[in-house]
Short mmCIF file of C-alpha atoms in Angstrom, two decimals:
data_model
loop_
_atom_site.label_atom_id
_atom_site.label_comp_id
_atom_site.label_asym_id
_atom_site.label_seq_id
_atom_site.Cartn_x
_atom_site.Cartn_y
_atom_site.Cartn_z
CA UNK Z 111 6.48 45.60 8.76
CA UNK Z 112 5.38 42.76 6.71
CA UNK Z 113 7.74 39.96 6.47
CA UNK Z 114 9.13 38.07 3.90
CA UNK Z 115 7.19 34.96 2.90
CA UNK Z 116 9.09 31.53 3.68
CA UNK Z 117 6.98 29.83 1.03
CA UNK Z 118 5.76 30.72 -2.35
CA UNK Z 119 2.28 28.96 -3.28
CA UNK Z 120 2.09 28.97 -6.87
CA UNK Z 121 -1.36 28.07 -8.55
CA UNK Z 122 -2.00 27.93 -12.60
CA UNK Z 123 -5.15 28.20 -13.66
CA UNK Z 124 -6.69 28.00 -17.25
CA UNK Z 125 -10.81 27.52 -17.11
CA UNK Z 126 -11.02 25.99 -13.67
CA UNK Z 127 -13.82 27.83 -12.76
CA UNK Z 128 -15.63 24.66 -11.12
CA UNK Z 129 -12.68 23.83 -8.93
CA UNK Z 130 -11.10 27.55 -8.15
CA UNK Z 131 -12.60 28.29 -4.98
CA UNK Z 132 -12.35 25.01 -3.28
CA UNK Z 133 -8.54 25.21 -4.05
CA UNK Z 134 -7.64 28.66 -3.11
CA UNK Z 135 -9.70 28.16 0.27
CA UNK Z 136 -7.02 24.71 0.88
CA UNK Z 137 -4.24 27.18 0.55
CA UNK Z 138 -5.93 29.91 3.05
CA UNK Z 139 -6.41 26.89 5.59
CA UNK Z 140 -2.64 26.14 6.12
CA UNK Z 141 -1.27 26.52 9.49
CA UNK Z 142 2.19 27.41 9.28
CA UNK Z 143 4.45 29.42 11.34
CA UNK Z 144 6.18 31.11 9.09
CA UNK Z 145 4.44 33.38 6.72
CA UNK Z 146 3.51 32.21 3.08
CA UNK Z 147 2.36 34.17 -0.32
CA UNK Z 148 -0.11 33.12 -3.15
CA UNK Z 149 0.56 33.85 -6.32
CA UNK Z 150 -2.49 33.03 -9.00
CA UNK Z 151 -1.59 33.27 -12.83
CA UNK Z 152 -4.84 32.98 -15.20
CA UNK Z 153 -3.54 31.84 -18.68
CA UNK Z 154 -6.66 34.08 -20.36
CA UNK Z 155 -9.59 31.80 -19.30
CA UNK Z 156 -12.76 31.88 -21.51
CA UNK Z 157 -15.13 31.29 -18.27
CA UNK Z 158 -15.46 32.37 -14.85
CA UNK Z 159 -11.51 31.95 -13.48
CA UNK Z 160 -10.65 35.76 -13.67
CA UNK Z 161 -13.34 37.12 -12.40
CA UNK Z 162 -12.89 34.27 -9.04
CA UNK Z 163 -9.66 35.47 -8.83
CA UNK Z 164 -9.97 39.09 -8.63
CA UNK Z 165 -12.81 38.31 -5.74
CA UNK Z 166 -10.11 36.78 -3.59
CA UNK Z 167 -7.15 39.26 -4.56
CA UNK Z 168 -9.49 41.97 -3.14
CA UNK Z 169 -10.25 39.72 -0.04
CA UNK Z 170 -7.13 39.14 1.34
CA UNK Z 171 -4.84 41.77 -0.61
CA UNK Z 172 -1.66 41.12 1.78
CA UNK Z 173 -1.34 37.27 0.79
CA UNK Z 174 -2.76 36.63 -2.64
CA UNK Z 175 -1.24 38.09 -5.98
CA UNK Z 176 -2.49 37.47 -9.00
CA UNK Z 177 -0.71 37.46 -12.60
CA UNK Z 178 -3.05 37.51 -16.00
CA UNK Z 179 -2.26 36.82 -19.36
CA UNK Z 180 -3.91 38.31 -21.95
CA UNK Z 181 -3.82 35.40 -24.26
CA UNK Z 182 -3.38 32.20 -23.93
CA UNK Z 183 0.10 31.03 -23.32
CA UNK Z 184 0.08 27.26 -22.28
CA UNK Z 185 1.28 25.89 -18.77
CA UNK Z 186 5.21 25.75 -19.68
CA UNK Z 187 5.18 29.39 -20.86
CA UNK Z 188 2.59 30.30 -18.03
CA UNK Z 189 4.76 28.74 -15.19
CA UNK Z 190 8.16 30.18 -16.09
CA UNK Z 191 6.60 33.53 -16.20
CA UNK Z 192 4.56 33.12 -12.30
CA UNK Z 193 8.01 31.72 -10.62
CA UNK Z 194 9.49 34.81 -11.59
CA UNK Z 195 7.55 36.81 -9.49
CA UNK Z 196 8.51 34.67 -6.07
CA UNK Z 197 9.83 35.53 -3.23
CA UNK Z 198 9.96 32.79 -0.81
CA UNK Z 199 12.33 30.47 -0.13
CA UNK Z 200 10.41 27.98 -1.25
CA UNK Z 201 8.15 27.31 -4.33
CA UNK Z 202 4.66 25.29 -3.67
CA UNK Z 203 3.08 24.44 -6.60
CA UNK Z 204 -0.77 23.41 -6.99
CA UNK Z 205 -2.59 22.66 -10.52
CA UNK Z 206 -5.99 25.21 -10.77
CA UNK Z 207 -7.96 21.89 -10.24
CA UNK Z 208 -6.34 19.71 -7.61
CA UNK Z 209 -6.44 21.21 -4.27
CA UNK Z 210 -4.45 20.86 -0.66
CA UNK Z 211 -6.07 18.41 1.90
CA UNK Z 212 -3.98 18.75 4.63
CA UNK Z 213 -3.85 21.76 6.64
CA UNK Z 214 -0.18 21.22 7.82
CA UNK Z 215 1.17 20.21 4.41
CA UNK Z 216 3.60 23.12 4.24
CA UNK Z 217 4.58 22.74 7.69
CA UNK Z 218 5.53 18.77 7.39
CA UNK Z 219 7.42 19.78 4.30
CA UNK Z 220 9.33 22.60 5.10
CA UNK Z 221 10.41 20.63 8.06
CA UNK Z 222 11.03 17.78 5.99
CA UNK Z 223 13.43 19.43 3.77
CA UNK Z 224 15.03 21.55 6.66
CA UNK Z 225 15.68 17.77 8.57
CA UNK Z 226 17.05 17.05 5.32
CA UNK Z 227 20.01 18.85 4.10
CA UNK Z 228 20.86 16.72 0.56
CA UNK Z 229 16.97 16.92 -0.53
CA UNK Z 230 16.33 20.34 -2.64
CA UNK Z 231 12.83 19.18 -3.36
CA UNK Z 232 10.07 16.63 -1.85
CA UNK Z 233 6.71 15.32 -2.68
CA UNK Z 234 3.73 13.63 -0.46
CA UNK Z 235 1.41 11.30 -1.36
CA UNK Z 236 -1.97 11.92 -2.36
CA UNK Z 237 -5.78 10.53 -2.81
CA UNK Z 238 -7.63 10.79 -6.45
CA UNK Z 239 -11.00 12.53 -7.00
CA UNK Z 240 -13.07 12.02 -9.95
CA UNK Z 241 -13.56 16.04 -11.37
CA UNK Z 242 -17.32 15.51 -9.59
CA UNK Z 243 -15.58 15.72 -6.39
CA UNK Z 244 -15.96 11.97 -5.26
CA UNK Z 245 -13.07 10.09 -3.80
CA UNK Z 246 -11.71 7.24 -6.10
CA UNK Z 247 -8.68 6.29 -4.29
CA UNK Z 248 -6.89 7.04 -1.47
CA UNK Z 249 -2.84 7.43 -1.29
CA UNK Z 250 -2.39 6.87 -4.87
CA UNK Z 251 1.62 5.84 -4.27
CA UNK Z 252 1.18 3.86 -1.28
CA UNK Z 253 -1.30 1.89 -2.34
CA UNK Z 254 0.22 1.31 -5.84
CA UNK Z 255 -2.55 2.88 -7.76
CA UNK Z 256 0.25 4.88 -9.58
CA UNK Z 257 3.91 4.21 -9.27
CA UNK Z 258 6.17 7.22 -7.78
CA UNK Z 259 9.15 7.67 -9.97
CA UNK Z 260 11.86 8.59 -7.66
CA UNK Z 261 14.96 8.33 -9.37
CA UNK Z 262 15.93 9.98 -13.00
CA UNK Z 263 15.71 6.29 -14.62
CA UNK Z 264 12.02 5.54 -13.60
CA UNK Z 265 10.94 8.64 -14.64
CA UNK Z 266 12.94 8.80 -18.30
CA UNK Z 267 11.77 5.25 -18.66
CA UNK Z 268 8.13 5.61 -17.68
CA UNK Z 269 7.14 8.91 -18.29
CA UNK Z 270 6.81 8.82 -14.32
CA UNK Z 271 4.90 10.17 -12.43
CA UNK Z 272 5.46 12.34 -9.02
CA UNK Z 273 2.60 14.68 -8.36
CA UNK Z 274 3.56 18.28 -9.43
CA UNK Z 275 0.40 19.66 -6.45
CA UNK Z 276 2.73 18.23 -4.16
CA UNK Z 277 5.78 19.55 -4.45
CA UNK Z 278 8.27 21.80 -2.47
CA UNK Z 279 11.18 22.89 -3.95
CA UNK Z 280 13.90 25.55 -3.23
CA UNK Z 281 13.17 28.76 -5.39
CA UNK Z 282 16.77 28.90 -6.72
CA UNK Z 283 16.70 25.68 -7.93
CA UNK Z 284 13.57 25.75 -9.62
CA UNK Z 285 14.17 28.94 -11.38
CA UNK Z 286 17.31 27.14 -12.79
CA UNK Z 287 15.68 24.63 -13.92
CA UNK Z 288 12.79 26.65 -15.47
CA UNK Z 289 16.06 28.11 -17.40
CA UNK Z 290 16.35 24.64 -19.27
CA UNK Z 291 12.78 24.30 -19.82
CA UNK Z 292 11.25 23.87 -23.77
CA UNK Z 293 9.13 26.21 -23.49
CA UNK Z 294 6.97 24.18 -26.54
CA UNK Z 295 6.91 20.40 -24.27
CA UNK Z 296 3.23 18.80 -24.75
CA UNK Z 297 4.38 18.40 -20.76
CA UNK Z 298 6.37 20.76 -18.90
CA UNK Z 299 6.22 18.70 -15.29
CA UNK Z 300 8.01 15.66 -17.12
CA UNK Z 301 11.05 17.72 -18.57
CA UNK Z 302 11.08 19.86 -15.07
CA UNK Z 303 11.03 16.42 -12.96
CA UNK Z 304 14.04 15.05 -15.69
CA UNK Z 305 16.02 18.01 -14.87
CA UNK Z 306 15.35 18.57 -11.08
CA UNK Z 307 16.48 14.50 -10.90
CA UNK Z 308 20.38 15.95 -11.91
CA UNK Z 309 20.60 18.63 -9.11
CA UNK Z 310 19.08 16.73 -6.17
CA UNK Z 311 17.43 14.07 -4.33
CA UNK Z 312 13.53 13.94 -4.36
CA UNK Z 313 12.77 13.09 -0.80
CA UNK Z 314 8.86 11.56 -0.17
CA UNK Z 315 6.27 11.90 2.80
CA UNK Z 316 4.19 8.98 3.14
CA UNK Z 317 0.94 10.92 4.11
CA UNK Z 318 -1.55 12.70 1.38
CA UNK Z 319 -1.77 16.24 1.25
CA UNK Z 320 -3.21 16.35 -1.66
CA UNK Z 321 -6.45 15.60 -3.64
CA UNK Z 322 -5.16 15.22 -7.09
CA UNK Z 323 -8.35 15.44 -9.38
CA UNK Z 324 -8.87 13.58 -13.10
CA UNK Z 325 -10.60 15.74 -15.02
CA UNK Z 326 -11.26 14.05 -18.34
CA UNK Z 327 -11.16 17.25 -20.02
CA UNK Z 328 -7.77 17.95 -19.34
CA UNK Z 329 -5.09 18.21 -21.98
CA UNK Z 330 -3.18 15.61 -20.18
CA UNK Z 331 -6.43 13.07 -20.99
CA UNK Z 332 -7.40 14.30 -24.44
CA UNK Z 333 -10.45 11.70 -25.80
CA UNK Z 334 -9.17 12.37 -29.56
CA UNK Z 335 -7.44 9.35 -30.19
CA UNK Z 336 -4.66 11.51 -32.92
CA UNK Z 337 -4.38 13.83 -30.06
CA UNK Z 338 -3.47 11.23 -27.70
CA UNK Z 339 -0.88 9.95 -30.25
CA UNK Z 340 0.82 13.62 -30.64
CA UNK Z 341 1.03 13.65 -27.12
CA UNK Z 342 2.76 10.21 -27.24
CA UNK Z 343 4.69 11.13 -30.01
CA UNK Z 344 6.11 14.66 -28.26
CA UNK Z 345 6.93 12.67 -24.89
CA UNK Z 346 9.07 10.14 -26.90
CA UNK Z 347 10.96 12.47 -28.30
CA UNK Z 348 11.38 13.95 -24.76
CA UNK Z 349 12.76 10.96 -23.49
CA UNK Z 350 15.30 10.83 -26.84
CA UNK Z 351 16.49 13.89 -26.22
CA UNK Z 352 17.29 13.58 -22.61
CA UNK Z 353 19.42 10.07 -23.03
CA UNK Z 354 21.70 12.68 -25.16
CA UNK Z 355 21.44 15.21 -22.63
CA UNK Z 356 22.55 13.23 -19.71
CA UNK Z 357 24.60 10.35 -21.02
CA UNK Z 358 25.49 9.39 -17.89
CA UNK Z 359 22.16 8.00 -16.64
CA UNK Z 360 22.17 4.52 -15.35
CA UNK Z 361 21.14 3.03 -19.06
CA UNK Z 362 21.56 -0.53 -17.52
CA UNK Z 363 18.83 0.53 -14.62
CA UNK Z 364 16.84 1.82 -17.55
CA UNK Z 365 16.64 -1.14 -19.68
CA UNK Z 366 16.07 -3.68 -16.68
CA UNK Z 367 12.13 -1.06 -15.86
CA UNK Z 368 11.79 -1.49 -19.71
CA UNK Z 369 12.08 -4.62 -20.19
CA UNK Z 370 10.10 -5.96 -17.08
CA UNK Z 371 7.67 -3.59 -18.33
CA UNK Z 372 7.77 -5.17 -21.93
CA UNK Z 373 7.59 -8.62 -19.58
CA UNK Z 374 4.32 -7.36 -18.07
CA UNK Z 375 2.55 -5.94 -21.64
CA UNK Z 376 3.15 -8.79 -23.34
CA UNK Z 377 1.51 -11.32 -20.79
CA UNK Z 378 -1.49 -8.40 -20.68
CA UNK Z 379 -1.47 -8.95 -24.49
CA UNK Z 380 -1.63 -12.74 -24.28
CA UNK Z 381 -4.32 -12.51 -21.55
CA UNK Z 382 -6.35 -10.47 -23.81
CA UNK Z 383 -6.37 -13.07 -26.62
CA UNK Z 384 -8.57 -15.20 -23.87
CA UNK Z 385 -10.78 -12.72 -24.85
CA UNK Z 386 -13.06 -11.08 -21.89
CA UNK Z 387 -14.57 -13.84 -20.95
CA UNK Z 388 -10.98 -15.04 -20.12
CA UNK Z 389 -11.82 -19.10 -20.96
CA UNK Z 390 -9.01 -20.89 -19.63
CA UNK Z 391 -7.59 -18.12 -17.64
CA UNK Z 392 -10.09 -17.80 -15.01
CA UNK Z 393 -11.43 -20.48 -12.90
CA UNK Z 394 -14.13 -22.09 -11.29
CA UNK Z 395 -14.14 -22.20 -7.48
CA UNK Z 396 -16.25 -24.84 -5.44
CA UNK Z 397 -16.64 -24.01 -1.87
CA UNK Z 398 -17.53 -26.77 0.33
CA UNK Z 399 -19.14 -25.92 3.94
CA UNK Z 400 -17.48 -27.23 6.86
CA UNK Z 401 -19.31 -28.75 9.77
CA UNK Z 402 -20.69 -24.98 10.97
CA UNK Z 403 -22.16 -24.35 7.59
CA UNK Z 404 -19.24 -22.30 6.53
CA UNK Z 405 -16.83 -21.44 3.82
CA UNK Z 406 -13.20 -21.07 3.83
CA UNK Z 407 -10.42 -20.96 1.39
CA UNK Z 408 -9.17 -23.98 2.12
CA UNK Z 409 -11.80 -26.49 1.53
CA UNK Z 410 -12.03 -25.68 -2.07
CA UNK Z 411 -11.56 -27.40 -5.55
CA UNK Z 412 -10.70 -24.72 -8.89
CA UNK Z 413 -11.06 -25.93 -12.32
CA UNK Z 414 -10.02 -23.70 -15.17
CA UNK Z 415 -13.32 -22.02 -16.76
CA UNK Z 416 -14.35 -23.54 -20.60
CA UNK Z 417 -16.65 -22.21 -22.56
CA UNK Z 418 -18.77 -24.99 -21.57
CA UNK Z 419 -18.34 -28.03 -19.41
CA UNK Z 420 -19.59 -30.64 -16.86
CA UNK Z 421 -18.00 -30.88 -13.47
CA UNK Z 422 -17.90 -34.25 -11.19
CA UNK Z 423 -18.45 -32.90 -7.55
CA UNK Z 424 -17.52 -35.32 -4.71
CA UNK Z 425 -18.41 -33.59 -1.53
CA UNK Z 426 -16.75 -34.38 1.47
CA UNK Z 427 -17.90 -36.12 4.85
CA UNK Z 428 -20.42 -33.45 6.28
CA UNK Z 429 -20.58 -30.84 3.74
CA UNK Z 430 -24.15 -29.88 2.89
CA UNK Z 431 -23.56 -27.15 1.25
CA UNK Z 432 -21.60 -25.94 -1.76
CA UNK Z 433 -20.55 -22.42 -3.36
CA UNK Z 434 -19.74 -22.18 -6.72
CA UNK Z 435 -17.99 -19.15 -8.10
CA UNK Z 436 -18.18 -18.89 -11.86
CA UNK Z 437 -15.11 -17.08 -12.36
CA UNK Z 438 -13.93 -13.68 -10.57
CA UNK Z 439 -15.44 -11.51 -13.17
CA UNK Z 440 -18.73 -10.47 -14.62
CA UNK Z 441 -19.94 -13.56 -16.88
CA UNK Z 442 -22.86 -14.71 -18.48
CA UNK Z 443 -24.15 -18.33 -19.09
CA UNK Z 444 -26.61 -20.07 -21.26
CA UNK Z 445 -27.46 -22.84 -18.48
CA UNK Z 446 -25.76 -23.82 -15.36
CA UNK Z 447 -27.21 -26.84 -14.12
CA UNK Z 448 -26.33 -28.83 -10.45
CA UNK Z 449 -27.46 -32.07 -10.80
CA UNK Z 450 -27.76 -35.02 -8.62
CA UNK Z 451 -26.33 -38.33 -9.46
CA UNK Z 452 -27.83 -41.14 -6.95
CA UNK Z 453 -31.55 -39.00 -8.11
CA UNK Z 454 -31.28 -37.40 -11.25
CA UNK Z 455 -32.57 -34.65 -9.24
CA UNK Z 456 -31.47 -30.68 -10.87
CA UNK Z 457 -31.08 -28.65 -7.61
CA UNK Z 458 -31.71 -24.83 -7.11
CA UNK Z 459 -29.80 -22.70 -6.05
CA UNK Z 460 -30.60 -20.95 -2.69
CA UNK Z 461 -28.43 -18.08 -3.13
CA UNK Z 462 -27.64 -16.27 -6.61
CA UNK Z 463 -25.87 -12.40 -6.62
CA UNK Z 464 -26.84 -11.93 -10.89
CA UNK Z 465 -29.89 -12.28 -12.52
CA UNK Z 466 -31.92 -15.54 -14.14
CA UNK Z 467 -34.03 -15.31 -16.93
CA UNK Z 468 -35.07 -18.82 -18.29
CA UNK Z 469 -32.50 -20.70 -17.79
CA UNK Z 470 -29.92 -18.23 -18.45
CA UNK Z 471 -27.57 -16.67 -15.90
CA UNK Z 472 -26.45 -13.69 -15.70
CA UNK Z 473 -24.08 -11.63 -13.65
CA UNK Z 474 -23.08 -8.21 -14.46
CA UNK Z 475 -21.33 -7.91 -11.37
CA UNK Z 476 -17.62 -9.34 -10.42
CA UNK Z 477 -17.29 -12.39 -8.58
CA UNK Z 478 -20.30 -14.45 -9.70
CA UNK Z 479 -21.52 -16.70 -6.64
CA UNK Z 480 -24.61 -19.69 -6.23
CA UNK Z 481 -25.25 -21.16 -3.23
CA UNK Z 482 -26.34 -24.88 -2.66
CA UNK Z 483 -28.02 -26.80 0.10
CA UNK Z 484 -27.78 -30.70 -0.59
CA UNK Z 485 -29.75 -32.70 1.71
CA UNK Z 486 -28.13 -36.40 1.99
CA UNK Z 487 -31.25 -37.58 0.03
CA UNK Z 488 -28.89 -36.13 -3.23
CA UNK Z 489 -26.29 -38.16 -2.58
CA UNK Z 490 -22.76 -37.08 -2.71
CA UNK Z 491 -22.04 -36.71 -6.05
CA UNK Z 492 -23.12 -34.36 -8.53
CA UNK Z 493 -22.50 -32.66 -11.63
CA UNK Z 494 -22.24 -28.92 -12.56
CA UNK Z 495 -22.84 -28.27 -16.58
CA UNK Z 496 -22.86 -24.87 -17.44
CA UNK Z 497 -22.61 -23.18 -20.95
CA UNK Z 498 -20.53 -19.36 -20.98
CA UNK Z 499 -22.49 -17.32 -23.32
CA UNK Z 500 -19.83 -15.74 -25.98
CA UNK Z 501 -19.15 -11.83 -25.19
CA UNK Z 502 -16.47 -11.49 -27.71
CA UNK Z 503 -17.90 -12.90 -30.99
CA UNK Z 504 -20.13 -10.48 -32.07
CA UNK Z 505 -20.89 -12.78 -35.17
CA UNK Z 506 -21.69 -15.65 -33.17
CA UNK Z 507 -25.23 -16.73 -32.20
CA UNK Z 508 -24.92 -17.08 -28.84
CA UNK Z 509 -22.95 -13.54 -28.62
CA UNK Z 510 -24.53 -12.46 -25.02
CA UNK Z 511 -26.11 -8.76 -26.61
CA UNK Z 512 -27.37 -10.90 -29.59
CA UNK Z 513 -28.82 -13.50 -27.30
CA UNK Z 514 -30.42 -10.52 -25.03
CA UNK Z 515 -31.69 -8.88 -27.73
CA UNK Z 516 -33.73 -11.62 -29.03
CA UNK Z 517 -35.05 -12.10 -25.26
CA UNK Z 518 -36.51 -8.63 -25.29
CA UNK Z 519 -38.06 -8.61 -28.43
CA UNK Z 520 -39.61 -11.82 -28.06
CA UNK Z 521 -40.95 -10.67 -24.73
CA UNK Z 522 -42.11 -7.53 -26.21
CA UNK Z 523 -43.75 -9.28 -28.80
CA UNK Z 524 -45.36 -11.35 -25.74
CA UNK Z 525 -46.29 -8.66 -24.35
CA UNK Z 526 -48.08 -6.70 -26.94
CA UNK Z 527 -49.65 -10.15 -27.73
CA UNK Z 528 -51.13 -10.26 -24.01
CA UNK Z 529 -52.28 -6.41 -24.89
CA UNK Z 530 -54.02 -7.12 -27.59
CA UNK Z 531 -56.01 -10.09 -25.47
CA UNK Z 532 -56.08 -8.13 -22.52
CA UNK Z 533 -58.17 -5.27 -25.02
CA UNK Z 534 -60.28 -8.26 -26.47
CA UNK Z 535 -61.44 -9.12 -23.31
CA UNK Z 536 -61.85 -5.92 -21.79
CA UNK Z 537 -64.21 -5.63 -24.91
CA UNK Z 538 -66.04 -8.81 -24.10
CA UNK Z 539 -66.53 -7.72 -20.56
CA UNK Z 540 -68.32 -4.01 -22.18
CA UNK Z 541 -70.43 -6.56 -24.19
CA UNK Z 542 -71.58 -8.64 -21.12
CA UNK Z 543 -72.00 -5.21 -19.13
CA UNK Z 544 -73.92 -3.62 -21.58
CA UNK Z 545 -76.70 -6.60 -22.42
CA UNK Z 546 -76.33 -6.95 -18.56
CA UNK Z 547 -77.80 -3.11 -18.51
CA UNK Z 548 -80.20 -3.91 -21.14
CA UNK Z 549 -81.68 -7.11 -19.47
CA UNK Z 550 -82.27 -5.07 -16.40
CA UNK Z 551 -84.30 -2.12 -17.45
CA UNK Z 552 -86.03 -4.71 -19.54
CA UNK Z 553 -86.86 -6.64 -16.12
CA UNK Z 554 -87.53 -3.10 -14.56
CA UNK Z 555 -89.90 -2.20 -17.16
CA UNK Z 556 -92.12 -5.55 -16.96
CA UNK Z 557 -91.75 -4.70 -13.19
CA UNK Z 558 -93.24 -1.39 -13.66
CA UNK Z 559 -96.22 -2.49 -16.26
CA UNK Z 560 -97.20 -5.32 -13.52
CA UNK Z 561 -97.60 -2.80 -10.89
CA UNK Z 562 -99.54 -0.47 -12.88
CA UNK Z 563 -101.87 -2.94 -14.25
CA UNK Z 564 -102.07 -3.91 -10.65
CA UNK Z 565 -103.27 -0.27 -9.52
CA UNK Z 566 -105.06 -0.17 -12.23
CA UNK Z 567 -107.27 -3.18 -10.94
CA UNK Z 568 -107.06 -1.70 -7.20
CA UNK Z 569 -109.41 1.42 -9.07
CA UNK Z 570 -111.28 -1.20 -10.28
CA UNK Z 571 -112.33 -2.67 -7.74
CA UNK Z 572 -113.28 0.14 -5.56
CA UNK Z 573 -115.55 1.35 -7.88
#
């Protein structure tokens, strides 16, 4: 007799054909030891989801179900409609695209929620693919990539965020809440998260399960700009409507995240009016080697990056070397010049990580670096000039694209002028080869007529 299923996996799916298999085959690897269902719902995909669906219903008949809509019916519609058909104790739910990296995930959790008897629902952390398949980051929440919102107030006041492919909640409570659920939300995991907040705890385990994948095509990441506004536009009225809904949030808990988050926009704001290039925010770090050659942290000087300036270097007893790092981002520079003051001397760098074309510098990679070696004949004082190229002035004349651009046409132009030489003298060379040619059969036939006049007088003679 087949026994009930402890835990319903729940998977909606709407045109995740690319992903499909790799996440149904994550929810056939769990090792559990208690039995478990699927349950598939295709929202009437236009491309190859049905039809990978049906494959694996027929495959394993006694543990996957699947649900289809004939038309389209969104995700809030779509998942009200699959919990209905659950019969665990438990709901697991999984987006079509993400997929389930950890074999014992449902184990951990069902343990984790059975260990704790306040906690109706729980959550893991996770690591982020790109929709390619290649790892971006690993444990998202740990490692502060994206915050967890793990009260009501963080989530109201941040549109939080707790990883709906993770979850594990009791079936009774998330049909209940389904009950509540605006069916027409532009996000039905924010409203479901809201509501879930007021009948229980959300308790967290620190390891990924998960590989939660951004798929730039997804209506959660929509690239039209007035599309991305509606969706703004729907989730503030979300939040609105909840503050009336459950008046007795913590409002002074709310206003403290939104104003340290107003705290933190507004100094992103003011960075941004450094423009990229960040003049006066970033600095200028001078290494100085230590008796071994090397570079620490400590022996270092910073100055705060100009658009252009000149640098007095005093290097201490013993340093023959120097580092200078031209900010901690990707710059570009008309000149930077080391120059010695006891000989007038402009030294080289032996080490550069960008690229020099005349005298400019570039770097297109972060954390710009030259390396010195200063023999004692330099003396221990120099000066660094340098010149930042503009990168946010696209009406300026040394605007680094504008600046570029005239590089590569004038070398084109150099170059098609060494073509057009390089064809002149190719020409010359046919010239000199051909007379060459000439001047030889002309010496062959002289040759010829001397050696038959010379036979000829060989007859001659005999007779």
């Amino acid at each position: 007799m087949k026994k009930e299923p402890l835990v319903s996996i729940i998977c909606t799916v709407f045109n995740k054909e690319a992903w499909l298999c790799q996440t149904i085959n994550s929810f056939l690897a769990q090792e559990t030891t208690f039995p478990i269902e699927i349950l598939v719902i295709d929202d009437a995909s236009t491309d190859n989801s049905r039809h990978i669906i049906e494959r694996y219903v027929k495959q394993y008949p006694n543990m996957i179900r699947a649900i289809y809509n004939e038309e389209n019916q969104g995700i809030a519609k779509t998942w009200v409609k699959v919990c209905q058909y659950a019969q665990g104790k438990y709901i697991a739910r999984c987006d079509g695209d993400d997929f389930w990296i950890d074999p014992l995930k449902l184990e951990k959790q069902v343990t984790l929620l059975q260990n704790t008897p306040h906690s109706k629902w729980c959550n893991t952390d996770f690591d982020m693919y790109n929709e390619h398949g290649q790892l971006i980051s690993r444990a998202g929440f740990s490692s502060g990539t994206i915050s967890l919102a793990d009260t009501y107030e963080k989530m109201l006041a941040t549109r939080g965020f707790t990883m709906a492919s993770t979850w594990l909640v009791e079936r009774d409570l998330m049909l209940h809440v389904n009950s509540m659920l605006d069916l027409e939300t532009s996000d039905d995991t924010f409203n479901l998260q809201l509501d879930l907040f007021q009948y229980t705890d959300l308790t967290y385990l620190s390891e990924a399960t998960v590989g939660y994948v951004i798929n730039q095509g997804s209506d959660s990441r929509p690239k039209d700009f007035s599309k991305v506004e509606q969706r703004f536009n729907r989730l503030l009225d979300t939040q609105k409507e909840y503050l009336d809904k459950y008046p007795n949030g913590n409002k002074r808990v709310m206003l403290d995240i939104l104003l340290e988050r107003n705290n933190r926009y507004e100094l992103e704001l003011t960075k941004r009016e450094y423009g990229l290039a960040k003049i006066g925010i970033e600095k200028v770090t001078i290494y100085f080697s230590n008796d071994t050659g090397e570079f620490s942290q400590e022996n270092t000087v910073q100055y705060p990056l100009a658009k252009r300036d000149d640098i007095t270097i005093k290097l201490p007893k013993g340093c023959t070397k120097i580092r200078v790092d031209l900010s901690e981002q990707a710059s570009f520079y008309a000149y930077v010049r080391l120059v010695s003051c006891l000989s007038g001397t402009t030294i080289l760098p032996s080490f550069i990580n960008g690229v020099v074309i005349g005298e400019a510098y570039m770097f297109p990679q972060a954390d710009p670096q030259l390396i010195y070696d200063i023999p004692k004949e330099f003396g221990d004082e120099l000066i660094l000039h340098y010149m930042a190229y503009s990168v946010d002035n696209i009406q300026s004349d040394d605007y680094v694209a504008k600046v570029l651009s005239q590089e590569i046409f004038e070398l084109k132009m150099k170059l098609k002028e060494l073509e057009r030489l390089r064809i002149q003298v190719q020409q010359q060379k046919d010239i000199i080869e051909h007379y060459r040619k000439q001047k030889i059969v002309k010496r062959l036939y002289h040759g010829v007529g001397k050696l038959l006049k010379k036979m000829i007088n060989v007859f001659r003679r005999k007779k």
